Amino acid sequence: MVAAGALGYRWARQARSAKPGDEAMTDLATTSTGMVRVETRGAVRILRMHRPEKLNALNTDMLVALQAALQEAERDDAVRALVLTGEGRGFSAGADLAEFRGERTPESVKRNMLRSELMGSIQVMLRTMSKPVVAAVHGAAIGGGAAFAACCDMVVAADNVKLGYPELMHHLTPTGVMTSLIKQVGPKTAFELISLGATLGAEEALRIGLVNRVVAADAVLEAALTIANAWAELDPVQMAATKNMFYRMTELSFEQGLALGRDVSVAMRHLAAATANAKPAA
């Protein structure tokens, strides 16, 4: 059985935080953390990858900034949902190949290892963080950019999106993108995409299940915000438990999934009772 405490102290703290619409959560704020722009609209945090001159190509500095922004959003109890998008003409053109060029030195090897670790940890965090994340994808969503979108809980794609996995065409092994793609579309389709390096349009990405919906390019952010705002209205403890249980169930058998659902239901009832008992008398 899953213990109530295992559901996370953070979730219990979120249940006691302000609700959407409270005065403390209605401010609009925009800040910059290196190559990621951070905007808060009520209970929704928007993260914009910000290297528009490079189509938001993912270099090490960008990945460090994005990881930090996700960690901060996870810690902030006022944030109920996130939107991940890119600044300028595209979502992200994938890995910044300039970092791969040049002489191979111990320092460059270390930097490559760090970049690989960051790529993996960000993909894991998008799936495992307690707050739901919707990707607003437009223009180029290539390689690592496509992988980040696939790891979000939902994806809204603009009708001008170009999504693909061209690593082999650049003499690279698609090590950082393969897992999320297989999980999303299955082995046969995933192998076709990574081995042939095909680029998909929005409707084809929708057909194979890489995106949830397609909208006009000038409406993609607002469509993603509509989803995020709907999530933000829900009980954050229940949302966190649902997201956690959802991804765990994808790895379980039918019988194991039912057992997990039973255990989480019992744990959530214990948590609700403990929270109610902890409230001071009126």
CSV table of C-alpha atoms in Angstrom, one decimal:
chain,number,residue,atom,x,y,z
A,1,MET,CA,0.0,0.0,0.0
A,2,VAL,CA,1.2,3.5,-0.7
A,3,ALA,CA,1.6,5.5,2.5
A,4,ALA,CA,-0.2,8.8,2.7
A,5,GLY,CA,3.2,10.5,3.4
A,6,ALA,CA,4.5,9.1,0.1
A,7,LEU,CA,2.1,11.2,-1.8
A,8,GLY,CA,4.3,14.2,-1.0
A,9,TYR,CA,4.5,16.9,1.6
A,10,ARG,CA,4.5,19.4,-1.2
A,11,TRP,CA,1.0,18.4,-2.2
A,12,ALA,CA,-0.3,19.0,1.3
A,13,ARG,CA,1.3,22.4,1.3
A,14,GLN,CA,-0.3,23.2,-2.1
A,15,ALA,CA,-3.8,22.3,-0.7
A,16,ARG,CA,-3.3,25.1,1.9
A,17,SER,CA,-2.0,27.7,-0.7
A,18,ALA,CA,-4.1,30.4,-2.2
A,19,LYS,CA,-6.8,29.5,-4.8
A,20,PRO,CA,-6.9,31.0,-8.3
A,21,GLY,CA,-8.5,34.3,-8.2
A,22,ASP,CA,-7.1,35.3,-4.8
A,23,GLU,CA,-5.5,38.7,-4.8
A,24,ALA,CA,-2.1,37.3,-4.2
A,25,MET,CA,-2.2,35.3,-7.4
A,26,THR,CA,-3.6,37.8,-9.9
A,27,ASP,CA,-0.3,39.7,-10.6
A,28,LEU,CA,1.3,39.5,-14.0
A,29,ALA,CA,5.1,39.2,-13.7
A,30,THR,CA,7.8,38.6,-16.3
A,31,THR,CA,11.4,37.8,-15.4
A,32,SER,CA,14.4,36.3,-17.2
A,33,THR,CA,16.6,33.4,-16.0
A,34,GLY,CA,19.4,33.4,-18.6
A,35,MET,CA,17.9,31.9,-21.8
A,36,VAL,CA,14.5,31.2,-20.4
A,37,ARG,CA,11.9,34.0,-19.9
A,38,VAL,CA,9.5,33.4,-17.1
A,39,GLU,CA,6.0,34.9,-17.0
A,40,THR,CA,3.3,34.4,-14.4
A,41,ARG,CA,-0.3,34.9,-15.1
A,42,GLY,CA,-2.4,34.2,-12.0
A,43,ALA,CA,-1.7,30.6,-11.1
A,44,VAL,CA,-0.1,29.7,-14.5
A,45,ARG,CA,3.6,29.9,-15.1
A,46,ILE,CA,4.7,30.4,-18.7
A,47,LEU,CA,8.3,29.3,-19.6
A,48,ARG,CA,9.7,30.6,-22.9
A,49,MET,CA,12.9,29.2,-24.3
A,50,HIS,CA,14.7,32.4,-25.4
A,51,ARG,CA,17.3,32.1,-28.1
A,52,PRO,CA,15.1,33.3,-31.0
A,53,GLU,CA,18.1,34.1,-33.2
A,54,LYS,CA,19.0,30.4,-33.0
A,55,LEU,CA,15.5,29.0,-33.2
A,56,ASN,CA,15.8,28.3,-29.4
A,57,ALA,CA,18.5,25.7,-30.1
A,58,LEU,CA,19.4,23.8,-26.9
A,59,ASN,CA,22.9,24.5,-25.7
A,60,THR,CA,24.1,23.8,-22.2
A,61,ASP,CA,23.3,27.2,-20.9
A,62,MET,CA,19.7,27.0,-22.2
A,63,LEU,CA,19.2,23.6,-20.5
A,64,VAL,CA,20.6,24.8,-17.2
A,65,ALA,CA,18.2,27.8,-17.3
A,66,LEU,CA,15.2,25.6,-18.2
A,67,GLN,CA,15.9,23.1,-15.5
A,68,ALA,CA,16.2,25.9,-12.9
A,69,ALA,CA,12.9,27.5,-14.1
A,70,LEU,CA,11.1,24.2,-13.8
A,71,GLN,CA,12.5,23.5,-10.4
A,72,GLU,CA,11.4,27.0,-9.2
A,73,ALA,CA,7.9,26.5,-10.6
A,74,GLU,CA,7.7,23.2,-8.8
A,75,ARG,CA,8.7,24.8,-5.5
A,76,ASP,CA,6.2,27.7,-5.9
A,77,ASP,CA,2.9,26.8,-4.3
A,78,ALA,CA,1.1,29.6,-6.1
A,79,VAL,CA,1.8,27.9,-9.4
A,80,ARG,CA,-0.8,25.4,-10.4
A,81,ALA,CA,0.0,24.7,-14.0
A,82,LEU,CA,2.7,25.5,-16.6
A,83,VAL,CA,3.0,26.3,-20.3
A,84,LEU,CA,6.2,25.6,-22.1
A,85,THR,CA,6.9,27.4,-25.4
A,86,GLY,CA,9.6,29.0,-27.5
A,87,GLU,CA,10.3,32.7,-28.3
A,88,GLY,CA,10.2,33.8,-31.9
A,89,ARG,CA,9.7,31.7,-35.0
A,90,GLY,CA,9.9,28.3,-33.5
A,91,PHE,CA,9.6,26.1,-30.4
A,92,SER,CA,13.1,24.7,-30.5
A,93,ALA,CA,15.4,23.5,-33.3
A,94,GLY,CA,16.9,20.9,-31.0
A,95,ALA,CA,20.5,20.5,-30.0
A,96,ASP,CA,22.9,23.4,-30.7
A,97,LEU,CA,25.3,21.5,-33.0
A,98,ALA,CA,27.9,24.2,-32.6
A,99,GLU,CA,28.6,22.7,-29.2
A,100,PHE,CA,29.5,19.4,-30.8
A,101,ARG,CA,32.1,20.9,-33.2
A,102,GLY,CA,35.7,21.6,-32.6
A,103,GLU,CA,38.6,19.7,-30.9
A,104,ARG,CA,37.7,17.0,-28.5
A,105,THR,CA,39.2,17.8,-25.1
A,106,PRO,CA,38.5,16.5,-21.6
A,107,GLU,CA,36.6,19.7,-21.0
A,108,SER,CA,34.4,19.2,-24.1
A,109,VAL,CA,33.7,15.6,-23.1
A,110,LYS,CA,32.6,16.8,-19.6
A,111,ARG,CA,30.3,19.5,-21.2
A,112,ASN,CA,28.8,16.9,-23.5
A,113,MET,CA,28.1,14.6,-20.5
A,114,LEU,CA,26.5,17.5,-18.6
A,115,ARG,CA,24.3,18.3,-21.6
A,116,SER,CA,23.2,14.7,-21.9
A,117,GLU,CA,22.4,14.6,-18.2
A,118,LEU,CA,20.4,17.8,-18.4
A,119,MET,CA,18.4,16.6,-21.5
A,120,GLY,CA,17.4,13.5,-19.5
A,121,SER,CA,16.6,15.2,-16.2
A,122,ILE,CA,14.4,17.8,-17.9
A,123,GLN,CA,12.4,15.1,-19.7
A,124,VAL,CA,12.0,13.2,-16.5
A,125,MET,CA,11.0,16.3,-14.6
A,126,LEU,CA,8.3,17.3,-17.1
A,127,ARG,CA,6.6,14.0,-16.5
A,128,THR,CA,7.2,13.7,-12.7
A,129,MET,CA,6.7,17.2,-11.4
A,130,SER,CA,3.5,17.6,-9.5
A,131,LYS,CA,2.1,20.4,-11.7
A,132,PRO,CA,0.7,19.6,-15.2
A,133,VAL,CA,2.6,21.1,-18.2
A,134,VAL,CA,1.2,21.9,-21.6
A,135,ALA,CA,3.5,22.6,-24.5
A,136,ALA,CA,2.5,25.4,-27.0
A,137,VAL,CA,4.5,24.4,-30.1
A,138,HIS,CA,4.9,26.4,-33.2
A,139,GLY,CA,7.4,26.4,-36.1
A,140,ALA,CA,10.4,24.1,-35.7
A,141,ALA,CA,10.2,21.4,-33.0
A,142,ILE,CA,13.1,19.3,-33.8
A,143,GLY,CA,15.1,16.6,-32.0
A,144,GLY,CA,15.4,17.6,-28.3
A,145,GLY,CA,12.7,20.2,-28.8
A,146,ALA,CA,10.3,17.6,-30.0
A,147,ALA,CA,11.3,15.4,-27.1
A,148,PHE,CA,10.5,18.1,-24.6
A,149,ALA,CA,7.1,18.7,-26.2
A,150,ALA,CA,6.4,14.9,-26.1
A,151,CYS,CA,7.2,14.8,-22.3
A,152,CYS,CA,4.7,17.5,-21.5
A,153,ASP,CA,1.3,16.3,-20.3
A,154,MET,CA,-0.5,17.8,-23.3
A,155,VAL,CA,0.7,19.4,-26.6
A,156,VAL,CA,-1.1,22.2,-28.5
A,157,ALA,CA,0.5,22.5,-32.0
A,158,ALA,CA,0.3,25.4,-34.4
A,159,ASP,CA,-0.7,24.6,-37.9
A,160,ASN,CA,2.8,25.6,-39.1
A,161,VAL,CA,4.6,23.2,-36.9
A,162,LYS,CA,7.5,21.1,-38.3
A,163,LEU,CA,8.3,18.2,-36.0
A,164,GLY,CA,11.1,15.7,-36.6
A,165,TYR,CA,14.0,13.7,-35.3
A,166,PRO,CA,16.9,14.2,-37.8
A,167,GLU,CA,19.8,13.2,-35.6
A,168,LEU,CA,21.0,10.3,-37.9
A,169,MET,CA,21.0,12.8,-40.8
A,170,HIS,CA,23.6,14.8,-38.8
A,171,HIS,CA,25.7,11.7,-38.0
A,172,LEU,CA,24.4,11.6,-34.4
A,173,THR,CA,22.8,8.8,-32.5
A,174,PRO,CA,19.3,9.9,-31.2
A,175,THR,CA,20.1,9.0,-27.6
A,176,GLY,CA,18.3,11.8,-25.8
A,177,VAL,CA,15.0,11.6,-27.7
A,178,MET,CA,14.3,7.9,-28.2
A,179,THR,CA,12.7,7.0,-24.9
A,180,SER,CA,10.0,9.7,-25.0
A,181,LEU,CA,9.2,9.0,-28.6
A,182,ILE,CA,8.7,5.3,-28.1
A,183,LYS,CA,6.5,5.9,-25.0
A,184,GLN,CA,4.4,8.3,-27.0
A,185,VAL,CA,3.8,6.6,-30.4
A,186,GLY,CA,5.0,3.0,-30.0
A,187,PRO,CA,8.1,1.2,-31.4
A,188,LYS,CA,7.2,0.9,-35.1
A,189,THR,CA,6.3,4.5,-35.6
A,190,ALA,CA,9.1,5.7,-33.4
A,191,PHE,CA,11.7,3.7,-35.4
A,192,GLU,CA,10.4,5.0,-38.7
A,193,LEU,CA,10.7,8.6,-37.4
A,194,ILE,CA,14.2,8.3,-36.0
A,195,SER,CA,15.6,6.1,-38.8
A,196,LEU,CA,14.3,8.1,-41.7
A,197,GLY,CA,14.5,11.5,-40.2
A,198,ALA,CA,11.1,12.5,-41.6
A,199,THR,CA,9.6,15.9,-40.7
A,200,LEU,CA,5.9,15.9,-39.7
A,201,GLY,CA,3.3,18.6,-40.1
A,202,ALA,CA,0.7,19.3,-37.5
A,203,GLU,CA,-2.0,17.1,-38.8
A,204,GLU,CA,0.3,14.1,-39.1
A,205,ALA,CA,1.6,14.7,-35.6
A,206,LEU,CA,-2.0,14.8,-34.4
A,207,ARG,CA,-2.9,11.5,-36.2
A,208,ILE,CA,0.0,9.5,-34.6
A,209,GLY,CA,-0.7,11.0,-31.2
A,210,LEU,CA,2.3,13.3,-30.7
A,211,VAL,CA,0.0,16.3,-30.2
A,212,ASN,CA,-3.4,16.7,-28.7
A,213,ARG,CA,-4.8,19.5,-30.9
A,214,VAL,CA,-4.0,21.8,-33.7
A,215,VAL,CA,-4.8,25.5,-33.9
A,216,ALA,CA,-3.8,28.5,-36.0
A,217,ALA,CA,-0.3,29.7,-35.3
A,218,ASP,CA,-1.5,33.0,-33.8
A,219,ALA,CA,-3.7,31.1,-31.4
A,220,VAL,CA,-1.4,28.5,-30.0
A,221,LEU,CA,-0.4,30.2,-26.8
A,222,GLU,CA,-3.9,31.2,-25.9
A,223,ALA,CA,-5.1,27.7,-26.6
A,224,ALA,CA,-2.4,26.3,-24.3
A,225,LEU,CA,-3.3,28.9,-21.6
A,226,THR,CA,-7.0,27.8,-21.8
A,227,ILE,CA,-5.9,24.3,-20.9
A,228,ALA,CA,-3.5,25.5,-18.1
A,229,ASN,CA,-6.1,27.8,-16.6
A,230,ALA,CA,-8.6,24.9,-16.5
A,231,TRP,CA,-6.0,22.8,-14.7
A,232,ALA,CA,-5.3,25.6,-12.3
A,233,GLU,CA,-8.9,25.6,-11.1
A,234,LEU,CA,-8.7,22.0,-9.9
A,235,ASP,CA,-7.6,20.8,-6.5
A,236,PRO,CA,-3.8,20.8,-6.7
A,237,VAL,CA,-3.4,17.8,-4.4
A,238,GLN,CA,-5.8,15.7,-6.5
A,239,MET,CA,-4.2,16.9,-9.7
A,240,ALA,CA,-0.7,16.0,-8.4
A,241,ALA,CA,-1.9,12.6,-7.3
A,242,THR,CA,-3.6,12.0,-10.6
A,243,LYS,CA,-0.6,12.9,-12.7
A,244,ASN,CA,1.7,10.8,-10.5
A,245,MET,CA,-0.6,7.8,-10.7
A,246,PHE,CA,-1.2,8.2,-14.4
A,247,TYR,CA,2.4,7.8,-15.5
A,248,ARG,CA,3.0,5.1,-13.0
A,249,MET,CA,0.0,3.2,-14.5
A,250,THR,CA,1.5,3.3,-18.0
A,251,GLU,CA,4.2,1.0,-16.7
A,252,LEU,CA,1.9,-1.5,-14.9
A,253,SER,CA,-0.3,-4.4,-15.9
A,254,PHE,CA,-4.0,-4.0,-15.8
A,255,GLU,CA,-4.3,-5.7,-12.4
A,256,GLN,CA,-1.3,-3.7,-11.0
A,257,GLY,CA,-2.9,-0.5,-12.2
A,258,LEU,CA,-6.2,-1.3,-10.4
A,259,ALA,CA,-4.2,-2.1,-7.2
A,260,LEU,CA,-2.3,1.1,-7.4
A,261,GLY,CA,-5.6,3.0,-7.8
A,262,ARG,CA,-7.0,1.4,-4.7
A,263,ASP,CA,-3.9,2.2,-2.7
A,264,VAL,CA,-3.8,5.8,-3.8
A,265,SER,CA,-7.5,6.2,-3.0
A,266,VAL,CA,-6.9,5.0,0.5
A,267,ALA,CA,-3.9,7.2,0.9
A,268,MET,CA,-5.7,10.3,-0.3
A,269,ARG,CA,-8.5,9.7,2.1
A,270,HIS,CA,-6.0,9.5,5.0
A,271,LEU,CA,-4.3,12.7,3.7
A,272,ALA,CA,-7.7,14.5,3.5
A,273,ALA,CA,-8.6,13.4,7.1
A,274,ALA,CA,-5.2,14.4,8.4
A,275,THR,CA,-5.5,17.8,6.7
A,276,ALA,CA,-9.0,18.4,8.1
A,277,ASN,CA,-7.8,17.4,11.6
A,278,ALA,CA,-4.9,19.8,11.4
A,279,LYS,CA,-7.1,22.8,10.7
A,280,PRO,CA,-7.6,25.1,13.7
A,281,ALA,CA,-11.1,25.3,15.1
A,282,ALA,CA,-13.2,28.3,13.9
